[in-house]
mmCIF file of C-alpha atoms in Angstrom:
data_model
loop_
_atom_site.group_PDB
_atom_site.id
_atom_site.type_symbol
_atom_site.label_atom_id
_atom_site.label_comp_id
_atom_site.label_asym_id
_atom_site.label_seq_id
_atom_site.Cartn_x
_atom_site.Cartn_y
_atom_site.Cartn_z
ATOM 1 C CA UNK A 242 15.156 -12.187 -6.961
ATOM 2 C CA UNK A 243 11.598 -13.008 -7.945
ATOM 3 C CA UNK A 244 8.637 -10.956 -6.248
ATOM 4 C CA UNK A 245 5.544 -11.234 -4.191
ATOM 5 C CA UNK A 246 3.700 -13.652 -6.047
ATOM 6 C CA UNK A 247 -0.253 -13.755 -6.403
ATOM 7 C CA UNK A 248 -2.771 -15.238 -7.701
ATOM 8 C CA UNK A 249 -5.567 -15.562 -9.184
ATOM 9 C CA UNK A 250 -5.079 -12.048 -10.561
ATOM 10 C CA UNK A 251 -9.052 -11.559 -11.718
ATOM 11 C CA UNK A 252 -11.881 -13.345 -10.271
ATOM 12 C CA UNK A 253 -15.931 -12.774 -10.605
ATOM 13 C CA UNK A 254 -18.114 -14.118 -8.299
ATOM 14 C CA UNK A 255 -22.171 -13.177 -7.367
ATOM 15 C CA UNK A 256 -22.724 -12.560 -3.936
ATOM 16 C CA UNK A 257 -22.547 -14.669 -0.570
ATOM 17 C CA UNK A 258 -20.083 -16.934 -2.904
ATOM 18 C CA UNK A 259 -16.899 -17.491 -1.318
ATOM 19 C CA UNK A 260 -13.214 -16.882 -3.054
ATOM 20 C CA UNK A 261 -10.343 -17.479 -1.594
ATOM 21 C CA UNK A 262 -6.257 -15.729 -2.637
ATOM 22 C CA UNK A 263 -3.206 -17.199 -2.308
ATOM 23 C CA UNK A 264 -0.020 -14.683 -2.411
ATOM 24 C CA UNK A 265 3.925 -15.980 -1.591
ATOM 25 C CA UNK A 266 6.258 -13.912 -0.444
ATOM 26 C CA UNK A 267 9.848 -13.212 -1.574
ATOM 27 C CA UNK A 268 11.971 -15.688 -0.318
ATOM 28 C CA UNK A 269 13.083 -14.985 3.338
ATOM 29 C CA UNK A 270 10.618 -11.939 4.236
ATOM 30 C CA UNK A 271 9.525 -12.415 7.840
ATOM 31 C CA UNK A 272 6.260 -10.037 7.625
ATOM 32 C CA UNK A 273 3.473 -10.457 5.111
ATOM 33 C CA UNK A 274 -0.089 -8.053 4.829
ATOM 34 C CA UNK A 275 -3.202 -8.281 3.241
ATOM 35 C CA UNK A 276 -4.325 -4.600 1.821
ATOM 36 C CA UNK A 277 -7.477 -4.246 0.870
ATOM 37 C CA UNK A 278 -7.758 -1.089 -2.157
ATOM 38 C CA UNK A 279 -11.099 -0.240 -3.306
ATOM 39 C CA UNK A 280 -11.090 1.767 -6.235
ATOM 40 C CA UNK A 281 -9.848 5.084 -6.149
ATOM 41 C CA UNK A 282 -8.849 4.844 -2.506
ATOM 42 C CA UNK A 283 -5.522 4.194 -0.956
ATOM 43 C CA UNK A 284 -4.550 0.555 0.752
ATOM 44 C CA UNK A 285 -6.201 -0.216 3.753
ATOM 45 C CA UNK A 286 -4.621 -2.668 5.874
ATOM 46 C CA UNK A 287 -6.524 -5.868 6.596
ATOM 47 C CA UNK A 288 -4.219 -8.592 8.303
ATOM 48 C CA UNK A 289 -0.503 -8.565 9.540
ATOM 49 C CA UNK A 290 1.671 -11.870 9.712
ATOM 50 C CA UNK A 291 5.022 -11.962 11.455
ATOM 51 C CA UNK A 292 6.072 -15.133 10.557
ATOM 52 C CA UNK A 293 3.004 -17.664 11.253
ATOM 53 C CA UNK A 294 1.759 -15.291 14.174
ATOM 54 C CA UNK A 295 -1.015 -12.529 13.783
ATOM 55 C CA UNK A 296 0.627 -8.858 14.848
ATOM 56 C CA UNK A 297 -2.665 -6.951 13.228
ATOM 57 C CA UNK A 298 -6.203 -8.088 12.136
ATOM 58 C CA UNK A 299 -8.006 -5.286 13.567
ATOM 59 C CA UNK A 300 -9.735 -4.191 10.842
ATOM 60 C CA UNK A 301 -10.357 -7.713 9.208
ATOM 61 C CA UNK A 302 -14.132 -8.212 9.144
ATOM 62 C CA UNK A 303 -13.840 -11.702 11.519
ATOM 63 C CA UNK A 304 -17.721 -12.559 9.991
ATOM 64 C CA UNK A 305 -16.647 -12.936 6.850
ATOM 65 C CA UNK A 306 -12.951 -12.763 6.072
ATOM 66 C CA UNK A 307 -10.137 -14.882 6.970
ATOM 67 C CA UNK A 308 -6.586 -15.417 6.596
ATOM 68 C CA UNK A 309 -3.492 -18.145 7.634
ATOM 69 C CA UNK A 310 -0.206 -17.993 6.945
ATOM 70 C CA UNK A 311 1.053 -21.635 6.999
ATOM 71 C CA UNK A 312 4.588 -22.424 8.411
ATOM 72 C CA UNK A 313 5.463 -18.881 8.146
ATOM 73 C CA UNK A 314 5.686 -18.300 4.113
ATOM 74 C CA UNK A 315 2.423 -18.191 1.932
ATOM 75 C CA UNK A 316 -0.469 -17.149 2.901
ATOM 76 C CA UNK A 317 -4.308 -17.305 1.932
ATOM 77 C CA UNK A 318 -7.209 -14.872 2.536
ATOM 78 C CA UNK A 319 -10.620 -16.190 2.130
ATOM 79 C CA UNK A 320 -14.043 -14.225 2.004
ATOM 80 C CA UNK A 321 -17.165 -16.178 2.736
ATOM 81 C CA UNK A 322 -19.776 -15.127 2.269
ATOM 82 C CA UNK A 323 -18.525 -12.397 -0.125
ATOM 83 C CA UNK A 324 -20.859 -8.909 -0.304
ATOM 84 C CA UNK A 325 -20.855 -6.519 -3.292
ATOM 85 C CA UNK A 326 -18.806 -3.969 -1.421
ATOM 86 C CA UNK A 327 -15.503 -6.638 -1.116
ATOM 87 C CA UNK A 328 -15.395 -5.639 -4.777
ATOM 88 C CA UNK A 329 -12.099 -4.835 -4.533
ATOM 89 C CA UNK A 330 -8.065 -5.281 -4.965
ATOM 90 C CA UNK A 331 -6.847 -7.378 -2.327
ATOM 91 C CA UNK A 332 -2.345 -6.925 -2.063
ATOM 92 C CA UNK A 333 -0.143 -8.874 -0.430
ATOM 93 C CA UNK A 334 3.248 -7.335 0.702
ATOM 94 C CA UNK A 335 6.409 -8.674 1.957
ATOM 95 C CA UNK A 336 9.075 -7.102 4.217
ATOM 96 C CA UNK A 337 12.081 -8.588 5.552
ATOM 97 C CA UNK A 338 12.276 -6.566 8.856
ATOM 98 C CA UNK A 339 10.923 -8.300 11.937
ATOM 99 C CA UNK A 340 9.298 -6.028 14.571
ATOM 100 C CA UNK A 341 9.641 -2.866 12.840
ATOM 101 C CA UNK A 342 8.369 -1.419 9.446
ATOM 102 C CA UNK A 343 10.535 -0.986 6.506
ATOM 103 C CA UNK A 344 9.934 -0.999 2.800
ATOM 104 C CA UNK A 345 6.960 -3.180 1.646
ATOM 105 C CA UNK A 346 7.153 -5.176 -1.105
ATOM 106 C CA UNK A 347 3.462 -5.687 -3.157
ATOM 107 C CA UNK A 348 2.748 -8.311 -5.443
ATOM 108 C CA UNK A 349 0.243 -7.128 -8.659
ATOM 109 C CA UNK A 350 -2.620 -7.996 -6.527
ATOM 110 C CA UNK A 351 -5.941 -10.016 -6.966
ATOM 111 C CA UNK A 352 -8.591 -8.553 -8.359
ATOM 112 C CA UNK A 353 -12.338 -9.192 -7.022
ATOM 113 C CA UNK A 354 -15.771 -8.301 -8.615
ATOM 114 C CA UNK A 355 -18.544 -9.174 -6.306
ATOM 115 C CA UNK A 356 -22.086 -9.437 -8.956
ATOM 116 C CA UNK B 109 -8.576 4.315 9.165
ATOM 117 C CA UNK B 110 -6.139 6.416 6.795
ATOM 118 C CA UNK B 111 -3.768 8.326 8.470
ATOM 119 C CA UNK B 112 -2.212 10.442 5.670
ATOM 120 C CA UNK B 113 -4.173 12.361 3.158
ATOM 121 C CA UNK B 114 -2.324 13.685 -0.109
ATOM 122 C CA UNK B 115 -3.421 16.761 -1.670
ATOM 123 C CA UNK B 116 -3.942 17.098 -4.241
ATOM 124 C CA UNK B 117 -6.102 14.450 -5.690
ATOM 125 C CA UNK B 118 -5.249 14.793 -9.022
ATOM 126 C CA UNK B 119 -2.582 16.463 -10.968
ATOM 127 C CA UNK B 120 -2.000 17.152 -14.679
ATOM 128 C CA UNK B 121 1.254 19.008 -15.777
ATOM 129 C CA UNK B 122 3.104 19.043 -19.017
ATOM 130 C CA UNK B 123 6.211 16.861 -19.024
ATOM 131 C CA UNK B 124 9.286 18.611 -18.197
ATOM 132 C CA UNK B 125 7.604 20.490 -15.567
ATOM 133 C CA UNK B 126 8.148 19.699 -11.956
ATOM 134 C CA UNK B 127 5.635 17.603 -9.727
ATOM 135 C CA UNK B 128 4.886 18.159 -6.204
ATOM 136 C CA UNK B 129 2.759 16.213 -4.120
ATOM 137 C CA UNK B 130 1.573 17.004 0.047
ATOM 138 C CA UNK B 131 1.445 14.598 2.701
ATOM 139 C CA UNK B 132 -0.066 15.337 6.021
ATOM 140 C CA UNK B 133 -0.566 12.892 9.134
ATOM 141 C CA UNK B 134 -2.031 13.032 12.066
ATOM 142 C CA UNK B 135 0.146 11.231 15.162
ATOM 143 C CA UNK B 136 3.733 11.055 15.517
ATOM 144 C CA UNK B 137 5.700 8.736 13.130
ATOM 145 C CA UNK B 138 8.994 6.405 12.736
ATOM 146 C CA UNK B 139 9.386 7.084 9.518
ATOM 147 C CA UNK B 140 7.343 7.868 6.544
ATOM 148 C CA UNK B 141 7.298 6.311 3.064
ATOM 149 C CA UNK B 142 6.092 7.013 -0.353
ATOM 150 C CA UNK B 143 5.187 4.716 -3.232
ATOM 151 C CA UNK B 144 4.217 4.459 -7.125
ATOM 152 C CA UNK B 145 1.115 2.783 -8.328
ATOM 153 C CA UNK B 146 1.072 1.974 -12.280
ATOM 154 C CA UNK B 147 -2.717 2.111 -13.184
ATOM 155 C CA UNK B 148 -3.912 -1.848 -12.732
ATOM 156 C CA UNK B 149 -0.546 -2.810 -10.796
ATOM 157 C CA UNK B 150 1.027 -2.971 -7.234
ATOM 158 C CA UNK B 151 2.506 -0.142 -5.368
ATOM 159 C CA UNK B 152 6.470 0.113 -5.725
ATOM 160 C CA UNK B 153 8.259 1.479 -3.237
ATOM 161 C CA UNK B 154 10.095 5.040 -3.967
ATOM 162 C CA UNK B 155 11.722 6.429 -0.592
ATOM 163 C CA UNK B 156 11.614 6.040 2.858
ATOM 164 C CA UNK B 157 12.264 8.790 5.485
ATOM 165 C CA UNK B 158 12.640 8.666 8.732
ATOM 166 C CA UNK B 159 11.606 11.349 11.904
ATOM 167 C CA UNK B 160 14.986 12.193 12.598
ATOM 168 C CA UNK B 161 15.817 13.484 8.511
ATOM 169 C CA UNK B 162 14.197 16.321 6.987
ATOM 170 C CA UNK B 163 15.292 15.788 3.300
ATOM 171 C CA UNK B 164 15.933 13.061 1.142
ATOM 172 C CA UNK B 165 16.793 12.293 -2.328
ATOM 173 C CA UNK B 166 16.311 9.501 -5.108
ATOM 174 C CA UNK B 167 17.550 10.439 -8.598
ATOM 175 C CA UNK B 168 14.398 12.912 -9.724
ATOM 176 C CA UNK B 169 12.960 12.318 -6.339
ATOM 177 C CA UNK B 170 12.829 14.657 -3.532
ATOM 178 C CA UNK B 171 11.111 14.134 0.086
ATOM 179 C CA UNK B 172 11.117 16.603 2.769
ATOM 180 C CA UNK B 173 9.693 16.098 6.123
ATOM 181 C CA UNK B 174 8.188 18.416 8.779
ATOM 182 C CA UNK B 175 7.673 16.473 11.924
ATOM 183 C CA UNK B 176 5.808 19.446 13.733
ATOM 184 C CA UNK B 177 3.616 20.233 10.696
ATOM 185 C CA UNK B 178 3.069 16.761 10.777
ATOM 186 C CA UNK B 179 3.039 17.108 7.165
ATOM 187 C CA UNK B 180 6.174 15.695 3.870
ATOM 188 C CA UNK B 181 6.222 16.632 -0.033
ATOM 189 C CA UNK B 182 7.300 14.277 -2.464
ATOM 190 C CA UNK B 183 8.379 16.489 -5.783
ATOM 191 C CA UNK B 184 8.999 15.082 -8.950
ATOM 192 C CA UNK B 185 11.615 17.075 -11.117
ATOM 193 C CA UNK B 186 11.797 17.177 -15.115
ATOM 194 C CA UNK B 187 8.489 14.887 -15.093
ATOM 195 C CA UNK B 188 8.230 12.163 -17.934
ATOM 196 C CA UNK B 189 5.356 10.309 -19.248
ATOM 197 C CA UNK B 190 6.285 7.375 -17.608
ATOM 198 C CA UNK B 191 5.820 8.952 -14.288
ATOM 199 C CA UNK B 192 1.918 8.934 -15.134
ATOM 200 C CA UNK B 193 0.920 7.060 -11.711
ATOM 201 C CA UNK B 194 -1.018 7.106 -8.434
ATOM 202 C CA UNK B 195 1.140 8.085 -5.533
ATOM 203 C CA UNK B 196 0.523 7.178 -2.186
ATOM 204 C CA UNK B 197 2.310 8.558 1.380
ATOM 205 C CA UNK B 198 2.215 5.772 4.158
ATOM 206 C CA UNK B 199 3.185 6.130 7.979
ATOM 207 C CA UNK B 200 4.266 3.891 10.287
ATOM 208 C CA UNK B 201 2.928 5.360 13.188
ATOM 209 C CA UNK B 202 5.134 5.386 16.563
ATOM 210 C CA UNK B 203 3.629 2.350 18.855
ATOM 211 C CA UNK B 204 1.709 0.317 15.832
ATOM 212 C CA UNK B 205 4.605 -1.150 13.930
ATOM 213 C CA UNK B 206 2.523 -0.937 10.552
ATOM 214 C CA UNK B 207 2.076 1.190 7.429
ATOM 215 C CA UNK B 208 -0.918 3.309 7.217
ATOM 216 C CA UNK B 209 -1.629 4.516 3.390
ATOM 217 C CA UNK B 210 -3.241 7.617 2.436
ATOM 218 C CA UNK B 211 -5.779 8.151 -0.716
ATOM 219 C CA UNK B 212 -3.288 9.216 -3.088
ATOM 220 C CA UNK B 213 -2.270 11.696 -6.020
ATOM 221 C CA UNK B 214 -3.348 11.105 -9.324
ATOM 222 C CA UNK B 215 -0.682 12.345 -11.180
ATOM 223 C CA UNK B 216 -1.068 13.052 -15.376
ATOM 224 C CA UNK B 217 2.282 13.858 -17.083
ATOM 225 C CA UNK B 218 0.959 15.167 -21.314
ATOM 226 C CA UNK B 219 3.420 14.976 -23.665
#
């Protein structure tokens, strides 16, 4: 079955630009998250779809960041305006379960350099 | 926040040797997962293990789990090159129905 899908996979941009990533999930998956993964540091979870409903955007910075998830399959997460520290690998996952966490499945993610 | 911190950081060990990598969390868990990260590529899932099990195996893999350390290992055996990777514990924390990733282990396999 084909993967979690993202793109684009490297993008520059100066600061207080905007950028915006698209990611589709496997075919089917009822959950999707954003991760944000600075270098050298774990995922950090930024946004939790179940379906087209939010379950988790507490630690999405509201100011700047947002994310949809349109009739309940891909999804986008924009940055505007984007700051040096959102330099950064943004991952989308995909799970099947509904309601309760199982394995995630991450596309290769989306690179960001903030100049 | 990160709720599970790895130790160590890093690790270098000759291939053939054994790998093992700590896990500890702070609040009480469903279940607790680790994954593979290929330097400049998504995480791929490895095992999952719930509260209720204390061991589980995957081929070379093998998790343990101690709920009232609060704490899991993840040890490689007969390490290759090709298991040259980041590793990473998550937890889905009882109440919060999402994954929580630590910093990860660095691991080096030499030939």
């Amino acid at each position: 079955e084909a993967g979690v899908a993202q793109s684009p996979r490297y993008k520059i941009i100066e600061k207080r630009q905007s950028v915006a990533f698209w990611c589709n999930p496997i075919s089917g998956h009822a959950t999707l998250y954003w991760y944000q993964q600075i270098l050298g540091q774990g995922p950090k979870l930024l946004i939790q779809f179940q379906n087209n409903g939010v379950v988790d955007d507490s630690q999405l910075p509201k100011d700047r960041f947002s994310a949809e998830r349109l009739k309940g399959v891909d999804s986008t997460l924009k940055i505007q305006p984007a700051k040096l520290e959102d330099s950064a690998v943004y991952l989308c996952a995909s799970t099947i379960l509904s309601g309760r966490t199982g394995e995630l499945f991450f596309g290769e993610g989306s690179r960001l350099t903030v100049l | 926040s990160q709720q599970g911190e790895e130790d160590p950081q890093a690790l270098s060990i000759q291939e053939g040797e054994n790998a093992t990598m700590n896990c500890s969390y702070k609040t009480s868990i469903n279940n607790l997962q680790w994954y593979r990260q290929n330097s400049g590529r998504g995480l791929v899932h490895l095992i999952l293990i719930r509260s209720n099990e204390r061991e589980k195996h995957s081929g070379r893999l093998r998790v343990t789990l101690d709920t009232s350390k609060k704490s899991s290992s993840l040890l490689i055996t007969a390490s290759r090159a090709a298991d040259t990777a980041s590793y990473f514990c998550a937890t889905d924390r009882q109440g919060a129905q999402k994954l929580v990733f630590g910093q990860g282990t660095r691991l080096t396999i030499n030939p």
